Coordinates of C-alpha atoms and ligand atoms in Angstrom, one line a residue:
X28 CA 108.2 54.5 65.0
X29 CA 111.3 54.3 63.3
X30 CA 110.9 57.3 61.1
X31 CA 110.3 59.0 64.0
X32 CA 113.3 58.3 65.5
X33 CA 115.8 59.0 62.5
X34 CA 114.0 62.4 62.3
X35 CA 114.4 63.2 66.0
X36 CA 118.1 61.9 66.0
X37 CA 119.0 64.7 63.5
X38 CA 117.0 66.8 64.9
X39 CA 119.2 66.5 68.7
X40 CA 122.3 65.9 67.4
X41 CA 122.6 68.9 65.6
X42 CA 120.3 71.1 68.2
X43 CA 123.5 69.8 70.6
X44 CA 125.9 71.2 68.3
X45 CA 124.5 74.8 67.7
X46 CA 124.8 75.1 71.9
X47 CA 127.6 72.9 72.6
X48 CA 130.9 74.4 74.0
X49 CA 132.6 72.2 71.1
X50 CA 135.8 71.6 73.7
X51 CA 137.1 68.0 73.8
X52 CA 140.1 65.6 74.5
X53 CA 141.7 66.7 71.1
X54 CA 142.1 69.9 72.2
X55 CA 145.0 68.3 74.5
X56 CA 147.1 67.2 71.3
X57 CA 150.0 70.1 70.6
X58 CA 152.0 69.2 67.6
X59 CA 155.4 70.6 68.5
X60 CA 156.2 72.9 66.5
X61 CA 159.8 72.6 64.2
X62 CA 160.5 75.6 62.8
X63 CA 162.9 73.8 59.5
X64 CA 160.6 70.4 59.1
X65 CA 158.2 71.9 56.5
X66 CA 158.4 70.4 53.0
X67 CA 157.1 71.9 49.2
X68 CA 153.6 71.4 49.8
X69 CA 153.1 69.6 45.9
X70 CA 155.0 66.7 47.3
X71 CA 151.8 66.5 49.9
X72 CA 149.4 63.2 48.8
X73 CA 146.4 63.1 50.7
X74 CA 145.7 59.5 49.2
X75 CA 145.3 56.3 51.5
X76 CA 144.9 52.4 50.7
X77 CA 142.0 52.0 52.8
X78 CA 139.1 49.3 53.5
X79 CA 140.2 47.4 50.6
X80 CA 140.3 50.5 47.6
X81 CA 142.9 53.6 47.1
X82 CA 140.9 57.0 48.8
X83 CA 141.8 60.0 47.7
X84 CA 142.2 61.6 51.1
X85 CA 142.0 60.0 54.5
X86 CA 138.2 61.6 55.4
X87 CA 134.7 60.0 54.8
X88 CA 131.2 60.7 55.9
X89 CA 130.5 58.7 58.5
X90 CA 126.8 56.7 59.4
X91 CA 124.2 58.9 60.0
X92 CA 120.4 58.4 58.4
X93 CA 118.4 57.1 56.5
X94 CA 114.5 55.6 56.7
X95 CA 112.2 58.1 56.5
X96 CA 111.3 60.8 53.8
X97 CA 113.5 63.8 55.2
X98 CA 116.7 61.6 56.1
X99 CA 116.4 60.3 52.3
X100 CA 116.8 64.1 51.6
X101 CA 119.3 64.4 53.8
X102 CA 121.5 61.1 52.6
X103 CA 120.4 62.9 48.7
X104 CA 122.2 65.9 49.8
X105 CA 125.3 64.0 51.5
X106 CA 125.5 61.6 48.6
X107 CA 125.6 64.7 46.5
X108 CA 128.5 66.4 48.7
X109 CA 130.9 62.8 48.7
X110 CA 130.7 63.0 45.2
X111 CA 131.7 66.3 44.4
X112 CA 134.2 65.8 46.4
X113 CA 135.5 62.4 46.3
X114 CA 134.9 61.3 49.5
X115 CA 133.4 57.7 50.4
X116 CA 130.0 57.6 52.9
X117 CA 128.3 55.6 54.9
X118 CA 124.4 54.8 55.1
X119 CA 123.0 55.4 58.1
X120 CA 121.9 51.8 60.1
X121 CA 120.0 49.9 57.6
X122 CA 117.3 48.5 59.9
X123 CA 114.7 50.6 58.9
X124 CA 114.9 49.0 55.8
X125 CA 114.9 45.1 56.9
X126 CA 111.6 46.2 58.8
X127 CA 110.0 47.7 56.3
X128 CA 111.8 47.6 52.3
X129 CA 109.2 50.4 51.4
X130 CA 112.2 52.8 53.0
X131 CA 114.7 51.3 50.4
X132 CA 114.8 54.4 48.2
X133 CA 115.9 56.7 51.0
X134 CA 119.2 54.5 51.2
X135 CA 119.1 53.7 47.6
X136 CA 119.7 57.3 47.0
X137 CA 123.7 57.0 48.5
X138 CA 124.3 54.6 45.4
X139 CA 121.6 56.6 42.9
X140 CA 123.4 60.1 43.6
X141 CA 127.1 58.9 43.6
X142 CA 127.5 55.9 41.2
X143 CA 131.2 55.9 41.1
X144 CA 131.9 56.7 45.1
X145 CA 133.1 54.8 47.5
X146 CA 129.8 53.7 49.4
X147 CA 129.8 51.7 53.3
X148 CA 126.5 49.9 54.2
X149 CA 125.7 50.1 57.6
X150 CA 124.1 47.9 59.9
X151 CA 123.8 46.4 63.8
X152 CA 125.2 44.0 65.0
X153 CA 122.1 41.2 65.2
X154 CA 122.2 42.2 61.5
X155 CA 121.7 38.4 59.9
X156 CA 123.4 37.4 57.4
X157 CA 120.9 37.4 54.6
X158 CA 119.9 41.4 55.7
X159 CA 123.8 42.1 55.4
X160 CA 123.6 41.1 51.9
X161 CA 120.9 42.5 50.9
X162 CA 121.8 45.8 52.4
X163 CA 125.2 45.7 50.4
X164 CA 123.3 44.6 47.5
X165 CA 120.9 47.7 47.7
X166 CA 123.5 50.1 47.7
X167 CA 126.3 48.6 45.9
X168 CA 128.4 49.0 49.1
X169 CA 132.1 48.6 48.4
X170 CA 132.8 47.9 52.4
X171 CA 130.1 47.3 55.2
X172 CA 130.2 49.1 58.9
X173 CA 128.9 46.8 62.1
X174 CA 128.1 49.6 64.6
X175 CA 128.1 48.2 68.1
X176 CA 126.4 50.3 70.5
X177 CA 125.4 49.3 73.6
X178 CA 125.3 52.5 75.1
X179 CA 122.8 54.1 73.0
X180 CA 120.9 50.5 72.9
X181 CA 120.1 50.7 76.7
X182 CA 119.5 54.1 77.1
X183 CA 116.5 54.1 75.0
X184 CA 113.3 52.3 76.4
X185 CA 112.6 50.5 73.4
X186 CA 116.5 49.5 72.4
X187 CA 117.9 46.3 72.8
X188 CA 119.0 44.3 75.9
X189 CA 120.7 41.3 74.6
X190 CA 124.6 42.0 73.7
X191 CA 126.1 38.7 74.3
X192 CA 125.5 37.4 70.7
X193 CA 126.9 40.1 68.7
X194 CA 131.1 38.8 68.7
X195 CA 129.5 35.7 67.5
X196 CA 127.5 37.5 64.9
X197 CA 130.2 39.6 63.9
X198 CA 132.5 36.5 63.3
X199 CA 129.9 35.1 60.8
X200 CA 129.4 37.9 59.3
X201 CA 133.2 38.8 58.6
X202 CA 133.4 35.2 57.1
X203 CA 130.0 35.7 55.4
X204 CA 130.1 38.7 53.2
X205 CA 132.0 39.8 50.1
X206 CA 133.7 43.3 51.7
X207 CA 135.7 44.5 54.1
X208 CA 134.0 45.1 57.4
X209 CA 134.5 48.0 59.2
X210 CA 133.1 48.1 63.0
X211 CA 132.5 51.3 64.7
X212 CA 131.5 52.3 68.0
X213 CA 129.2 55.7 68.1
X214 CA 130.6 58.0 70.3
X215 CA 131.4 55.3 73.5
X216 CA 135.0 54.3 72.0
X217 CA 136.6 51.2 71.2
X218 CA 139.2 50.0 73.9
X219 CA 142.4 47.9 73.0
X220 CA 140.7 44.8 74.4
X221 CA 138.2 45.3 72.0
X222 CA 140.4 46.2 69.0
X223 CA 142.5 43.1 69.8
X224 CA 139.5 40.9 69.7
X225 CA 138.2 42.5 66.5
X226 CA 141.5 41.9 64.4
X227 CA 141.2 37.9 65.6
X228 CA 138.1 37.9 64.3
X229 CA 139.1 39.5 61.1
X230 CA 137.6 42.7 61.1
X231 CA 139.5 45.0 58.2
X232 CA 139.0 48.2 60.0
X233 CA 138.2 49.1 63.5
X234 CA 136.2 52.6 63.5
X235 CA 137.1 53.8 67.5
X236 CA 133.8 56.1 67.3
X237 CA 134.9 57.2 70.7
X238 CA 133.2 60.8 73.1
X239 CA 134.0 64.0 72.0
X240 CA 131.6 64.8 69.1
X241 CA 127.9 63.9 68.9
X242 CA 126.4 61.9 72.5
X243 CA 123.8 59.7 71.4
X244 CA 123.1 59.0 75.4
X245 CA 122.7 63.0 75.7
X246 CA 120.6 62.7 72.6
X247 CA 118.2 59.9 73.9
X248 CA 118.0 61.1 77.5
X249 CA 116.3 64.7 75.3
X250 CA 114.4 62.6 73.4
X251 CA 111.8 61.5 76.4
X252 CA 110.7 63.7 79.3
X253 CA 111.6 62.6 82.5
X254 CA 114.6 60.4 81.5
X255 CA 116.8 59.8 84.7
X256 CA 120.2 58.5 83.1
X257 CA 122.0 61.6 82.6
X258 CA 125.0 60.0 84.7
X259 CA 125.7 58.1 81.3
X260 CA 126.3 60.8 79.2
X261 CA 130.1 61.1 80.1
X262 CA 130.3 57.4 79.9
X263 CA 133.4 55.8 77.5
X264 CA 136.2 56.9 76.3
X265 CA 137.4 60.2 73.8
X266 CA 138.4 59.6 70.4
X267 CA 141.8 60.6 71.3
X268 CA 142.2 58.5 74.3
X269 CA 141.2 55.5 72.1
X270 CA 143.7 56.0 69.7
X271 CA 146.4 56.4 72.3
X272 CA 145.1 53.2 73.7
X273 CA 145.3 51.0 70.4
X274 CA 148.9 52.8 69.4
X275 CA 151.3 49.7 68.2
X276 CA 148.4 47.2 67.4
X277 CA 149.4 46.0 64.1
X278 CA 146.9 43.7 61.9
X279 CA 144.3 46.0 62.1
X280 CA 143.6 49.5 60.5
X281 CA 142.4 51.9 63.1
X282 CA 140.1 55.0 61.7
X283 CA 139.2 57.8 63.9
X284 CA 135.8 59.4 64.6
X285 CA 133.7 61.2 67.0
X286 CA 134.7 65.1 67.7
X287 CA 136.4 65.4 64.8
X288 CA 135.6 69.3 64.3
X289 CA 138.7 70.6 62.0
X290 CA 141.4 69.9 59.8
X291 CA 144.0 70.1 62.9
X292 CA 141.1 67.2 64.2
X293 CA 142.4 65.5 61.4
X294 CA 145.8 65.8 61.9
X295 CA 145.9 64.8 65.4
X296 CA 143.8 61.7 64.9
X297 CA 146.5 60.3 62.2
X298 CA 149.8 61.2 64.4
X299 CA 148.0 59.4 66.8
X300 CA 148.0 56.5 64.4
X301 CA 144.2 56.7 62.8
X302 CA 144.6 55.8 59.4
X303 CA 141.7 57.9 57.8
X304 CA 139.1 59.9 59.8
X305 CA 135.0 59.9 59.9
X306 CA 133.2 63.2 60.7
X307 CA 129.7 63.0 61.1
X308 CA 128.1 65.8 63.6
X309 CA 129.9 69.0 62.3
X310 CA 129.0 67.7 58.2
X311 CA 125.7 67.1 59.7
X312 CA 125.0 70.2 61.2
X313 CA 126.9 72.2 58.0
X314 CA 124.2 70.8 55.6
X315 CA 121.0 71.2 57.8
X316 CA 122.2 75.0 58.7
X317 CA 124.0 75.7 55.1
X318 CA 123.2 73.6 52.1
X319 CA 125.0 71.0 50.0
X320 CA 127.0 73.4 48.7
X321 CA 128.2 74.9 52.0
X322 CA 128.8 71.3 52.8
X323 CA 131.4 71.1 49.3
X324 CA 132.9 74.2 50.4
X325 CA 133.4 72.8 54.0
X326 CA 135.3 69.7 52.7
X327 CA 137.0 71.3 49.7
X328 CA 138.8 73.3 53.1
X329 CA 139.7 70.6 55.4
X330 CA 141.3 68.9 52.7
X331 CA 143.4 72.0 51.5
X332 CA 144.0 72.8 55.3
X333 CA 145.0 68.7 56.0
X334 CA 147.9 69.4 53.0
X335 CA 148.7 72.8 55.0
X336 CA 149.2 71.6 58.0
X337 CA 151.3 68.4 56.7
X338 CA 153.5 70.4 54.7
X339 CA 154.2 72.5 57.9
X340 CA 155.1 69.1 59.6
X341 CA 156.9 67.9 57.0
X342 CA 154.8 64.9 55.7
X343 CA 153.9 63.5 52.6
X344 CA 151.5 61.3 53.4
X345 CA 149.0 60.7 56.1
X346 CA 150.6 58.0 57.4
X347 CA 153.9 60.4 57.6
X348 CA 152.1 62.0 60.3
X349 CA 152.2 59.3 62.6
X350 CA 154.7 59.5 65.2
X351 CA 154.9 63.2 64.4
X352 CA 156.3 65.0 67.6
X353 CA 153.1 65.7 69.8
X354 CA 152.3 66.6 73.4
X355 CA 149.3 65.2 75.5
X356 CA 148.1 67.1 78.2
X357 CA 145.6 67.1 80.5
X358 CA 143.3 64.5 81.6
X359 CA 144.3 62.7 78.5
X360 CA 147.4 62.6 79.6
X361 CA 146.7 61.1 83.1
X362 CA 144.6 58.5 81.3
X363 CA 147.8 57.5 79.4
X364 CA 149.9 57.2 82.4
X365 CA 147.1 54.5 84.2
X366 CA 147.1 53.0 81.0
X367 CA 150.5 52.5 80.9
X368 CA 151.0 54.5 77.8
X369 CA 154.4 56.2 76.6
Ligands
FNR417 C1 124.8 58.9 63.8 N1 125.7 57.8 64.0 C2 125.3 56.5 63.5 N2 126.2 55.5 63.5 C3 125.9 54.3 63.0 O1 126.8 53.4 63.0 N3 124.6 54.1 62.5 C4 123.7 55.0 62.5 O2 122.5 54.8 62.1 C5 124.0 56.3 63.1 N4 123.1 57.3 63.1 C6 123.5 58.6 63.4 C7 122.6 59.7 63.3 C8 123.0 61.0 63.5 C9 122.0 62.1 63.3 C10 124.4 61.2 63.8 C11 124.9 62.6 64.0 C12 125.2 60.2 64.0 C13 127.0 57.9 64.7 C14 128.1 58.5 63.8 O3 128.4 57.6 62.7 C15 129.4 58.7 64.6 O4 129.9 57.5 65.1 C16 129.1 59.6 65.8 O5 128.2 60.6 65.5 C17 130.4 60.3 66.3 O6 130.9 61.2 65.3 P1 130.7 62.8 65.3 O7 129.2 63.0 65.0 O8 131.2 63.3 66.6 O9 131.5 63.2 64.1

């Protein structure tokens, strides 16, 4: 069952958290360090022009849940932290809800909870193009995510195994539907090929969703006993390679997510040319363990620490911080050079 599912997803994906070593391929991002650069840190504006609307800062809360009775509590209690503090939010996949509308509430509850926020629908990529509407009718959505994941898809027994329609599907539904359309990978990464292809298509925003944060192949290989595709848990590419892999594609806006874990997260993902950053997991994990308020208090941080750490570096806005003196190391370094990346 569905519900099932949505329940169990939280369930491991925030289990994973609590024992994971948190290490990833941001963690081989240095800003370098300039000892006169820092500026008067009221000159700092977190705001971005971004998926069609100006955002007060460059974070949101990315697709999570939605479709049975505790993920409608949950998406209550994240609708309830975006709008305290100003921060857009995504549903969770809206399929639950084509299968069964009796689940409408528990995404209804985004719109219900936050009626002046900035809220993204979210759906698949077979999505049709009457669901679409209908999902961004239900919640009011001022910008709708595609999430294309394949990865996940095969790794479950009962997920999908037919991929070759969804660039046509996306097409139609980019010339279909009154939004911006966002499309996001889930923790797999976007490559340039793909980036390139999405901004033909018109695609407003591509979401790199790339490893580093929250494994949905780790989190469907616990799901069932006796699952034998662990090998695919380090498949796809880190948030940060995916970034240095799109860096100089114009047409497009690029947003970061997956392993974003801190404010410095944050930082790294726009010098490396995101233009606003998801965090899903570690908000997650902060409101299950913590409370909504805990959850304020989290955010209500990482945006104070974002205008620290840019008045440090010397930039006034996010997009200042691209091209902001960094080092790669590492592994993420090596993949540059095979990429061919400066
Ligand atoms: C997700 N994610 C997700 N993405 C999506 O497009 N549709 C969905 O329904 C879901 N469901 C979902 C459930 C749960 C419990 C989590 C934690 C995540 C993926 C999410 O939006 C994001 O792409 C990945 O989680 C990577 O980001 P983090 O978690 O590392 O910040």
């Amino acid at each position: 069952m569905i519900a099932d599912r949505k329940d169990d997803h939280v369930r491991h994906a925030v289990n994973h958290r609590r024992n994971h070593s948190g290490g990833n391929d941001f963690d081989s991002v240095a800003f370098v360090h300039h000892a006169l650069a820092g500026i008067d840190s009221a000159d700092v504006r977190l705001g971005v022009d971004f998926a069609g609307k100006h955002w007060n800062s460059p974070l949101y809360v990315n697709a999570m849940t939605g479709g049975s009775t505790n993920t409608g509590e949950i998406n209550r209690q994240l609708a309830v932290a975006a709008r305290e503090t100003g921060v857009p939010i995504a549903s969770g996949s809206m399929s639950a809800y084509f299968r069964d509308p009796a689940v409408a509430g528990t995404f209804r509850v985004l719109r219900e909870e936050n009626p002046h926020g900035f809220v993204l629908a979210n759906v698949n990529a077979n999505a049709t193009l009457d669901q679409v509407h209908s999902a961004i009718d239900l919640l009011e959505a001022d910008a709708l995510q595609i999430h294309v994941n394949s990865v996940q898809e095969v790794v479950m027994p009962e997920g999908d195994r037919a991929f070759a329609g969804w660039p046509r599907r996306i097409e139609e539904i980019v010339a279909g539907v009154p939004v911006p359309v966002i499309v996001k990978e889930v923790g797999f990464g976007l490559s340039r090929q793909t980036v390139t292809w999405l901004r033909e298509a018109g695609v407003a925003v591509a979401d790199v969703g790339g490893r580093g944060g929250t494994n949905f192949a780790r989190i469907e290989n616990d799901r069932r006993a006796g699952a034998d595709f662990a090998f695919i848990e380090q498949w796809g590419q880190s948030t940060a390679a995916c970034l240095l892999d799109c860096t100089g594609i114009t047409g497009i806006d690029i947003s970061a997510s997956g392993g974003i874990r801190s404010p410095l997260d944050m930082a790294r993902a726009l010098a490396l040319g995101a233009k606003a950053t998801g965090v899903a997991g570690a908000f997650l994990e902060t409101l299950v363990d913590h409370g909504t308020e805990a959850l304020v208090a989290k955010i209500t941080t990482w945006l104070d620490q974002l205008r620290n750490i840019m008045t440090v570096l010397g930039a006034t806005t996010p997009a200042e911080l691209t091209g902001r003196d960094v080092l790669v190391t590492g592994d993420l370094a090596g993949f540059c050079a095979l990429r061919g990346i400066d």
